[in-house]
Amino acid sequence: MLKWLWAAFADLREGIAFRRAWMALAGEDITDQHRRTALGPIWLLINYLAFVGTFIAIFGYARGAGFSAYVALGFFVWMYLSEVINQSISLFVREENFIKGTRLPLSVYVFRLTMQSLIRAGYALIGLLGLLFILGTPITVAWIWSLIGILLIIAITPAAITVLAVAGAFFPDLQFVVGNIIRLGLFLTPIFWYPAEGAIRGHFYFWNPFTYFLEIVRVPITDGILPLHAFYVCGLIGAVSWLLALWSLGRFRRQIIFVL
Protein backbone atom coordinates (compact mmCIF):
# COMPACT_ATOMS: atom_id res chain seq x y z
CA MET A 1 0.00 0.00 0.00
CA LEU A 2 2.78 2.42 0.94
CA LYS A 3 4.57 1.54 -2.27
CA TRP A 4 1.48 2.46 -4.30
CA LEU A 5 1.03 5.73 -2.42
CA TRP A 6 4.68 6.63 -2.94
CA ALA A 7 4.35 5.89 -6.67
CA ALA A 8 1.23 8.08 -6.85
CA PHE A 9 2.96 10.98 -5.09
CA ALA A 10 5.92 10.62 -7.46
CA ASP A 11 3.58 10.74 -10.46
CA LEU A 12 1.86 13.86 -9.09
CA ARG A 13 5.15 15.62 -8.37
CA GLU A 14 6.37 14.87 -11.88
CA GLY A 15 3.06 16.02 -13.32
CA ILE A 16 3.26 19.33 -11.45
CA ALA A 17 6.76 19.81 -12.83
CA PHE A 18 5.19 19.72 -16.32
CA ARG A 19 2.72 22.48 -15.40
CA ARG A 20 3.75 24.73 -18.28
CA ALA A 21 2.97 21.92 -20.71
CA TRP A 22 -0.50 21.02 -19.42
CA MET A 23 -1.48 24.64 -18.91
CA ALA A 24 -0.50 25.44 -22.50
CA LEU A 25 -2.25 22.33 -23.82
CA ALA A 26 -5.43 23.17 -21.91
CA GLY A 27 -5.52 26.65 -23.41
CA GLU A 28 -4.87 25.19 -26.85
CA ASP A 29 -7.74 22.72 -26.34
CA ILE A 30 -10.17 25.56 -25.70
CA THR A 31 -8.89 27.47 -28.73
CA ASP A 32 -9.10 24.43 -31.00
CA GLN A 33 -12.65 23.67 -29.93
CA HIS A 34 -13.77 27.12 -31.07
CA ARG A 35 -11.49 27.60 -34.06
CA ARG A 36 -13.07 29.31 -37.06
CA THR A 37 -16.03 30.49 -34.98
CA ALA A 38 -16.86 34.19 -34.96
CA LEU A 39 -17.04 34.53 -31.16
CA GLY A 40 -14.51 31.91 -30.12
CA PRO A 41 -14.62 30.89 -26.43
CA ILE A 42 -17.26 33.57 -25.81
CA TRP A 43 -19.68 30.82 -26.80
CA LEU A 44 -18.96 29.27 -23.39
CA LEU A 45 -20.38 32.40 -21.77
CA ILE A 46 -23.36 32.46 -24.13
CA ASN A 47 -24.14 28.80 -23.48
CA TYR A 48 -24.27 29.38 -19.74
CA LEU A 49 -26.49 32.45 -20.04
CA ALA A 50 -28.81 30.65 -22.47
CA PHE A 51 -29.28 27.65 -20.19
CA VAL A 52 -29.73 29.72 -17.04
CA GLY A 53 -32.13 32.10 -18.78
CA THR A 54 -34.21 29.18 -19.98
CA PHE A 55 -34.36 27.58 -16.53
CA ILE A 56 -35.32 30.86 -14.89
CA ALA A 57 -38.01 31.56 -17.49
CA ILE A 58 -39.54 28.09 -17.22
CA PHE A 59 -39.20 27.33 -13.52
CA GLY A 60 -40.08 30.60 -11.91
CA TYR A 61 -38.87 34.05 -12.88
CA ALA A 62 -42.05 35.32 -11.21
CA ARG A 63 -40.75 33.96 -7.90
CA GLY A 64 -38.33 36.87 -7.67
CA ALA A 65 -34.68 37.77 -7.94
CA GLY A 66 -33.80 35.45 -5.05
CA PHE A 67 -34.93 32.40 -6.97
CA SER A 68 -33.13 33.60 -10.11
CA ALA A 69 -29.88 33.93 -8.16
CA TYR A 70 -30.55 30.49 -6.64
CA VAL A 71 -30.83 28.95 -10.11
CA ALA A 72 -27.87 30.87 -11.57
CA LEU A 73 -25.52 29.78 -8.78
CA GLY A 74 -26.77 26.21 -8.72
CA PHE A 75 -26.46 25.73 -12.45
CA PHE A 76 -22.97 27.27 -12.47
CA VAL A 77 -21.68 24.64 -10.03
CA TRP A 78 -23.67 21.84 -11.65
CA MET A 79 -22.33 22.67 -15.11
CA TYR A 80 -18.75 22.48 -13.83
CA LEU A 81 -19.28 19.23 -11.95
CA SER A 82 -21.16 17.48 -14.75
CA GLU A 83 -18.58 18.49 -17.36
CA VAL A 84 -15.69 17.27 -15.21
CA ILE A 85 -17.39 13.94 -14.58
CA ASN A 86 -18.39 13.35 -18.21
CA GLN A 87 -14.97 14.28 -19.56
CA SER A 88 -13.09 12.28 -16.92
CA ILE A 89 -14.57 8.87 -17.71
CA SER A 90 -13.02 8.72 -21.20
CA LEU A 91 -9.91 10.81 -20.43
CA PHE A 92 -7.26 8.11 -20.76
CA VAL A 93 -9.08 6.58 -23.73
CA ARG A 94 -8.97 9.94 -25.55
CA GLU A 95 -5.30 10.36 -24.65
CA GLU A 96 -4.38 6.82 -25.74
CA ASN A 97 -1.92 7.93 -28.44
CA PHE A 98 -0.08 10.26 -26.05
CA ILE A 99 0.00 7.66 -23.27
CA LYS A 100 1.40 4.99 -25.57
CA GLY A 101 3.76 7.31 -27.42
CA THR A 102 5.29 9.32 -24.56
CA ARG A 103 6.62 8.78 -21.05
CA LEU A 104 4.60 11.60 -19.50
CA PRO A 105 3.11 10.87 -16.08
CA LEU A 106 -0.62 10.20 -16.06
CA SER A 107 -1.18 13.18 -13.79
CA VAL A 108 -0.29 15.47 -16.71
CA TYR A 109 -3.52 14.46 -18.43
CA VAL A 110 -5.44 14.87 -15.17
CA PHE A 111 -4.10 18.39 -14.64
CA ARG A 112 -4.70 19.23 -18.28
CA LEU A 113 -8.40 18.37 -17.98
CA THR A 114 -8.59 20.21 -14.66
CA MET A 115 -7.19 23.38 -16.21
CA GLN A 116 -9.41 23.03 -19.26
CA SER A 117 -12.49 22.74 -17.02
CA LEU A 118 -11.40 25.78 -15.00
CA ILE A 119 -11.00 27.87 -18.15
CA ARG A 120 -14.49 26.90 -19.26
CA ALA A 121 -15.88 27.69 -15.84
CA GLY A 122 -14.13 31.06 -15.91
CA TYR A 123 -16.27 32.20 -18.85
CA ALA A 124 -19.42 30.98 -17.09
CA LEU A 125 -18.30 32.81 -13.94
CA ILE A 126 -18.31 36.08 -15.86
CA GLY A 127 -21.92 35.44 -16.82
CA LEU A 128 -22.83 34.45 -13.26
CA LEU A 129 -21.36 37.62 -11.74
CA GLY A 130 -23.14 39.68 -14.38
CA LEU A 131 -26.47 38.05 -13.55
CA LEU A 132 -25.99 38.54 -9.81
CA PHE A 133 -25.25 42.22 -10.43
CA ILE A 134 -28.37 42.63 -12.61
CA LEU A 135 -30.49 40.82 -10.02
CA GLY A 136 -29.24 43.15 -7.31
CA THR A 137 -27.78 40.42 -5.14
CA PRO A 138 -26.08 42.18 -2.19
CA ILE A 139 -22.35 41.63 -1.75
CA THR A 140 -21.58 40.58 1.82
CA VAL A 141 -18.69 39.19 3.81
CA ALA A 142 -20.32 35.77 3.49
CA TRP A 143 -19.23 35.71 -0.14
CA ILE A 144 -15.80 34.74 1.18
CA TRP A 145 -17.26 31.38 2.21
CA SER A 146 -18.54 30.93 -1.33
CA LEU A 147 -15.03 31.57 -2.64
CA ILE A 148 -13.66 29.02 -0.19
CA GLY A 149 -16.29 26.58 -1.43
CA ILE A 150 -15.15 27.09 -5.01
CA LEU A 151 -11.53 26.53 -3.99
CA LEU A 152 -12.54 23.32 -2.20
CA ILE A 153 -14.26 22.05 -5.34
CA ILE A 154 -11.16 22.88 -7.38
CA ALA A 155 -8.97 21.03 -4.88
CA ILE A 156 -11.12 17.90 -5.20
CA THR A 157 -11.29 18.03 -9.00
CA PRO A 158 -7.96 16.29 -9.82
CA ALA A 159 -8.81 13.47 -7.41
CA ALA A 160 -12.25 12.93 -8.96
CA ILE A 161 -10.77 13.01 -12.47
CA THR A 162 -8.13 10.44 -11.54
CA VAL A 163 -10.60 7.97 -10.00
CA LEU A 164 -13.06 8.27 -12.87
CA ALA A 165 -10.39 8.13 -15.59
CA VAL A 166 -8.84 4.96 -14.15
CA ALA A 167 -12.27 3.35 -13.75
CA GLY A 168 -13.25 4.38 -17.29
CA ALA A 169 -10.08 2.85 -18.73
CA PHE A 170 -10.88 -0.55 -17.21
CA PHE A 171 -14.66 -0.40 -17.69
CA PRO A 172 -15.51 1.38 -20.99
CA ASP A 173 -19.25 0.89 -20.46
CA LEU A 174 -19.00 3.15 -17.43
CA GLN A 175 -19.19 6.24 -19.63
CA PHE A 176 -22.76 5.35 -20.63
CA VAL A 177 -23.78 4.56 -17.05
CA VAL A 178 -22.34 7.84 -15.77
CA GLY A 179 -23.81 9.78 -18.68
CA ASN A 180 -27.30 8.57 -17.80
CA ILE A 181 -26.76 9.34 -14.11
CA ILE A 182 -25.68 12.89 -14.96
CA ARG A 183 -28.75 13.43 -17.15
CA LEU A 184 -31.02 12.26 -14.33
CA GLY A 185 -28.99 14.21 -11.80
CA LEU A 186 -29.90 17.47 -13.48
CA PHE A 187 -33.48 16.98 -12.27
CA LEU A 188 -32.72 15.18 -9.00
CA THR A 189 -30.34 17.88 -7.78
CA PRO A 190 -31.77 21.09 -6.25
CA ILE A 191 -30.75 23.41 -9.06
CA PHE A 192 -34.16 24.88 -9.81
CA TRP A 193 -36.26 23.53 -6.92
CA TYR A 194 -36.22 23.94 -3.15
CA PRO A 195 -35.91 20.95 -0.80
CA ALA A 196 -38.92 22.05 1.23
CA GLU A 197 -41.24 21.58 -1.74
CA GLY A 198 -42.38 18.06 -0.92
CA ALA A 199 -41.12 15.12 1.15
CA ILE A 200 -39.70 13.27 -1.85
CA ARG A 201 -37.64 16.29 -2.85
CA GLY A 202 -36.36 16.48 0.70
CA HIS A 203 -34.95 12.95 0.36
CA PHE A 204 -33.36 13.77 -2.98
CA TYR A 205 -31.83 16.85 -1.38
CA PHE A 206 -30.42 15.05 1.64
CA TRP A 207 -29.03 11.93 -0.04
CA ASN A 208 -27.69 13.59 -3.18
CA PRO A 209 -23.93 14.30 -2.83
CA PHE A 210 -24.12 16.97 -5.52
CA THR A 211 -26.42 18.97 -3.25
CA TYR A 212 -23.65 19.81 -0.84
CA PHE A 213 -21.27 21.03 -3.52
CA LEU A 214 -23.98 23.39 -4.74
CA GLU A 215 -24.69 24.57 -1.21
CA ILE A 216 -21.12 25.52 -0.24
CA VAL A 217 -21.10 27.97 -3.14
CA ARG A 218 -24.73 29.05 -3.22
CA VAL A 219 -25.86 29.41 0.41
CA PRO A 220 -23.28 32.06 1.45
CA ILE A 221 -24.47 34.30 -1.38
CA THR A 222 -28.22 33.68 -1.32
CA ASP A 223 -28.66 33.32 2.46
CA GLY A 224 -25.57 35.06 3.82
CA ILE A 225 -24.65 32.21 6.16
CA LEU A 226 -21.98 29.54 6.46
CA PRO A 227 -23.30 26.09 5.39
CA LEU A 228 -21.14 24.24 7.89
CA HIS A 229 -22.75 20.82 7.36
CA ALA A 230 -22.33 21.09 3.58
CA PHE A 231 -18.66 21.99 4.02
CA TYR A 232 -18.22 19.00 6.32
CA VAL A 233 -19.79 16.61 3.80
CA CYS A 234 -17.77 18.02 0.89
CA GLY A 235 -14.57 17.84 2.92
CA LEU A 236 -15.27 14.21 3.73
CA ILE A 237 -16.01 13.42 0.08
CA GLY A 238 -12.82 15.21 -0.91
CA ALA A 239 -10.69 13.25 1.57
CA VAL A 240 -12.12 9.93 0.38
CA SER A 241 -11.68 10.98 -3.26
CA TRP A 242 -8.01 11.80 -2.75
CA LEU A 243 -7.35 8.52 -0.94
CA LEU A 244 -8.99 6.61 -3.80
CA ALA A 245 -7.12 8.70 -6.36
CA LEU A 246 -3.72 8.06 -4.77
CA TRP A 247 -4.44 4.37 -4.43
CA SER A 248 -5.77 3.92 -7.97
CA LEU A 249 -2.99 6.02 -9.53
CA GLY A 250 -0.27 4.15 -7.68
CA ARG A 251 -1.87 0.74 -8.15
CA PHE A 252 -2.86 0.91 -11.82
CA ARG A 253 -0.72 3.58 -13.48
CA ARG A 254 1.56 0.99 -15.10
CA GLN A 255 -1.38 -1.12 -16.25
CA ILE A 256 -3.36 1.66 -17.95
CA ILE A 257 -1.30 1.40 -21.15
CA PHE A 258 -2.16 -2.29 -21.51
CA VAL A 259 -5.92 -1.89 -21.19
CA LEU A 260 -6.29 1.00 -23.67
Coordinates of C-alpha atoms in Angstrom, one line a residue:
M1 CA 0.0 0.0 0.0
L2 CA 2.8 2.4 0.9
K3 CA 4.6 1.5 -2.3
W4 CA 1.5 2.5 -4.3
L5 CA 1.0 5.7 -2.4
W6 CA 4.7 6.6 -2.9
A7 CA 4.3 5.9 -6.7
A8 CA 1.2 8.1 -6.9
F9 CA 3.0 11.0 -5.1
A10 CA 5.9 10.6 -7.5
D11 CA 3.6 10.7 -10.5
L12 CA 1.9 13.9 -9.1
R13 CA 5.1 15.6 -8.4
E14 CA 6.4 14.9 -11.9
G15 CA 3.1 16.0 -13.3
I16 CA 3.3 19.3 -11.5
A17 CA 6.8 19.8 -12.8
F18 CA 5.2 19.7 -16.3
R19 CA 2.7 22.5 -15.4
R20 CA 3.8 24.7 -18.3
A21 CA 3.0 21.9 -20.7
W22 CA -0.5 21.0 -19.4
M23 CA -1.5 24.6 -18.9
A24 CA -0.5 25.4 -22.5
L25 CA -2.3 22.3 -23.8
A26 CA -5.4 23.2 -21.9
G27 CA -5.5 26.7 -23.4
E28 CA -4.9 25.2 -26.8
D29 CA -7.7 22.7 -26.3
I30 CA -10.2 25.6 -25.7
T31 CA -8.9 27.5 -28.7
D32 CA -9.1 24.4 -31.0
Q33 CA -12.6 23.7 -29.9
H34 CA -13.8 27.1 -31.1
R35 CA -11.5 27.6 -34.1
R36 CA -13.1 29.3 -37.1
T37 CA -16.0 30.5 -35.0
A38 CA -16.9 34.2 -35.0
L39 CA -17.0 34.5 -31.2
G40 CA -14.5 31.9 -30.1
P41 CA -14.6 30.9 -26.4
I42 CA -17.3 33.6 -25.8
W43 CA -19.7 30.8 -26.8
L44 CA -19.0 29.3 -23.4
L45 CA -20.4 32.4 -21.8
I46 CA -23.4 32.5 -24.1
N47 CA -24.1 28.8 -23.5
Y48 CA -24.3 29.4 -19.7
L49 CA -26.5 32.4 -20.0
A50 CA -28.8 30.7 -22.5
F51 CA -29.3 27.7 -20.2
V52 CA -29.7 29.7 -17.0
G53 CA -32.1 32.1 -18.8
T54 CA -34.2 29.2 -20.0
F55 CA -34.4 27.6 -16.5
I56 CA -35.3 30.9 -14.9
A57 CA -38.0 31.6 -17.5
I58 CA -39.5 28.1 -17.2
F59 CA -39.2 27.3 -13.5
G60 CA -40.1 30.6 -11.9
Y61 CA -38.9 34.0 -12.9
A62 CA -42.0 35.3 -11.2
R63 CA -40.8 34.0 -7.9
G64 CA -38.3 36.9 -7.7
A65 CA -34.7 37.8 -7.9
G66 CA -33.8 35.5 -5.0
F67 CA -34.9 32.4 -7.0
S68 CA -33.1 33.6 -10.1
A69 CA -29.9 33.9 -8.2
Y70 CA -30.6 30.5 -6.6
V71 CA -30.8 29.0 -10.1
A72 CA -27.9 30.9 -11.6
L73 CA -25.5 29.8 -8.8
G74 CA -26.8 26.2 -8.7
F75 CA -26.5 25.7 -12.5
F76 CA -23.0 27.3 -12.5
V77 CA -21.7 24.6 -10.0
W78 CA -23.7 21.8 -11.7
M79 CA -22.3 22.7 -15.1
Y80 CA -18.7 22.5 -13.8
L81 CA -19.3 19.2 -11.9
S82 CA -21.2 17.5 -14.7
E83 CA -18.6 18.5 -17.4
V84 CA -15.7 17.3 -15.2
I85 CA -17.4 13.9 -14.6
N86 CA -18.4 13.4 -18.2
Q87 CA -15.0 14.3 -19.6
S88 CA -13.1 12.3 -16.9
I89 CA -14.6 8.9 -17.7
S90 CA -13.0 8.7 -21.2
L91 CA -9.9 10.8 -20.4
F92 CA -7.3 8.1 -20.8
V93 CA -9.1 6.6 -23.7
R94 CA -9.0 9.9 -25.5
E95 CA -5.3 10.4 -24.7
E96 CA -4.4 6.8 -25.7
N97 CA -1.9 7.9 -28.4
F98 CA -0.1 10.3 -26.1
I99 CA 0.0 7.7 -23.3
K100 CA 1.4 5.0 -25.6
G101 CA 3.8 7.3 -27.4
T102 CA 5.3 9.3 -24.6
R103 CA 6.6 8.8 -21.0
L104 CA 4.6 11.6 -19.5
P105 CA 3.1 10.9 -16.1
L106 CA -0.6 10.2 -16.1
S107 CA -1.2 13.2 -13.8
V108 CA -0.3 15.5 -16.7
Y109 CA -3.5 14.5 -18.4
V110 CA -5.4 14.9 -15.2
F111 CA -4.1 18.4 -14.6
R112 CA -4.7 19.2 -18.3
L113 CA -8.4 18.4 -18.0
T114 CA -8.6 20.2 -14.7
M115 CA -7.2 23.4 -16.2
Q116 CA -9.4 23.0 -19.3
S117 CA -12.5 22.7 -17.0
L118 CA -11.4 25.8 -15.0
I119 CA -11.0 27.9 -18.1
R120 CA -14.5 26.9 -19.3
A121 CA -15.9 27.7 -15.8
G122 CA -14.1 31.1 -15.9
Y123 CA -16.3 32.2 -18.8
A124 CA -19.4 31.0 -17.1
L125 CA -18.3 32.8 -13.9
I126 CA -18.3 36.1 -15.9
G127 CA -21.9 35.4 -16.8
L128 CA -22.8 34.5 -13.3
L129 CA -21.4 37.6 -11.7
G130 CA -23.1 39.7 -14.4
L131 CA -26.5 38.0 -13.6
L132 CA -26.0 38.5 -9.8
F133 CA -25.3 42.2 -10.4
I134 CA -28.4 42.6 -12.6
L135 CA -30.5 40.8 -10.0
G136 CA -29.2 43.2 -7.3
T137 CA -27.8 40.4 -5.1
P138 CA -26.1 42.2 -2.2
I139 CA -22.4 41.6 -1.7
T140 CA -21.6 40.6 1.8
V141 CA -18.7 39.2 3.8
A142 CA -20.3 35.8 3.5
W143 CA -19.2 35.7 -0.1
I144 CA -15.8 34.7 1.2
W145 CA -17.3 31.4 2.2
S146 CA -18.5 30.9 -1.3
L147 CA -15.0 31.6 -2.6
I148 CA -13.7 29.0 -0.2
G149 CA -16.3 26.6 -1.4
I150 CA -15.1 27.1 -5.0
L151 CA -11.5 26.5 -4.0
L152 CA -12.5 23.3 -2.2
I153 CA -14.3 22.0 -5.3
I154 CA -11.2 22.9 -7.4
A155 CA -9.0 21.0 -4.9
I156 CA -11.1 17.9 -5.2
T157 CA -11.3 18.0 -9.0
P158 CA -8.0 16.3 -9.8
A159 CA -8.8 13.5 -7.4
A160 CA -12.2 12.9 -9.0
I161 CA -10.8 13.0 -12.5
T162 CA -8.1 10.4 -11.5
V163 CA -10.6 8.0 -10.0
L164 CA -13.1 8.3 -12.9
A165 CA -10.4 8.1 -15.6
V166 CA -8.8 5.0 -14.2
A167 CA -12.3 3.4 -13.8
G168 CA -13.2 4.4 -17.3
A169 CA -10.1 2.8 -18.7
F170 CA -10.9 -0.6 -17.2
F171 CA -14.7 -0.4 -17.7
P172 CA -15.5 1.4 -21.0
D173 CA -19.3 0.9 -20.5
L174 CA -19.0 3.1 -17.4
Q175 CA -19.2 6.2 -19.6
F176 CA -22.8 5.3 -20.6
V177 CA -23.8 4.6 -17.0
V178 CA -22.3 7.8 -15.8
G179 CA -23.8 9.8 -18.7
N180 CA -27.3 8.6 -17.8
I181 CA -26.8 9.3 -14.1
I182 CA -25.7 12.9 -15.0
R183 CA -28.7 13.4 -17.1
L184 CA -31.0 12.3 -14.3
G185 CA -29.0 14.2 -11.8
L186 CA -29.9 17.5 -13.5
F187 CA -33.5 17.0 -12.3
L188 CA -32.7 15.2 -9.0
T189 CA -30.3 17.9 -7.8
P190 CA -31.8 21.1 -6.2
I191 CA -30.7 23.4 -9.1
F192 CA -34.2 24.9 -9.8
W193 CA -36.3 23.5 -6.9
Y194 CA -36.2 23.9 -3.1
P195 CA -35.9 21.0 -0.8
A196 CA -38.9 22.1 1.2
E197 CA -41.2 21.6 -1.7
G198 CA -42.4 18.1 -0.9
A199 CA -41.1 15.1 1.1
I200 CA -39.7 13.3 -1.9
R201 CA -37.6 16.3 -2.9
G202 CA -36.4 16.5 0.7
H203 CA -35.0 13.0 0.4
F204 CA -33.4 13.8 -3.0
Y205 CA -31.8 16.9 -1.4
F206 CA -30.4 15.1 1.6
W207 CA -29.0 11.9 0.0
N208 CA -27.7 13.6 -3.2
P209 CA -23.9 14.3 -2.8
F210 CA -24.1 17.0 -5.5
T211 CA -26.4 19.0 -3.3
Y212 CA -23.6 19.8 -0.8
F213 CA -21.3 21.0 -3.5
L214 CA -24.0 23.4 -4.7
E215 CA -24.7 24.6 -1.2
I216 CA -21.1 25.5 -0.2
V217 CA -21.1 28.0 -3.1
R218 CA -24.7 29.1 -3.2
V219 CA -25.9 29.4 0.4
P220 CA -23.3 32.1 1.5
I221 CA -24.5 34.3 -1.4
T222 CA -28.2 33.7 -1.3
D223 CA -28.7 33.3 2.5
G224 CA -25.6 35.1 3.8
I225 CA -24.7 32.2 6.2
L226 CA -22.0 29.5 6.5
P227 CA -23.3 26.1 5.4
L228 CA -21.1 24.2 7.9
H229 CA -22.8 20.8 7.4
A230 CA -22.3 21.1 3.6
F231 CA -18.7 22.0 4.0
Y232 CA -18.2 19.0 6.3
V233 CA -19.8 16.6 3.8
C234 CA -17.8 18.0 0.9
G235 CA -14.6 17.8 2.9
L236 CA -15.3 14.2 3.7
I237 CA -16.0 13.4 0.1
G238 CA -12.8 15.2 -0.9
A239 CA -10.7 13.2 1.6
V240 CA -12.1 9.9 0.4
S241 CA -11.7 11.0 -3.3
W242 CA -8.0 11.8 -2.7
L243 CA -7.4 8.5 -0.9
L244 CA -9.0 6.6 -3.8
A245 CA -7.1 8.7 -6.4
L246 CA -3.7 8.1 -4.8
W247 CA -4.4 4.4 -4.4
S248 CA -5.8 3.9 -8.0
L249 CA -3.0 6.0 -9.5
G250 CA -0.3 4.1 -7.7
R251 CA -1.9 0.7 -8.2
F252 CA -2.9 0.9 -11.8
R253 CA -0.7 3.6 -13.5
R254 CA 1.6 1.0 -15.1
Q255 CA -1.4 -1.1 -16.3
I256 CA -3.4 1.7 -18.0
I257 CA -1.3 1.4 -21.1
F258 CA -2.2 -2.3 -21.5
V259 CA -5.9 -1.9 -21.2
L260 CA -6.3 1.0 -23.7

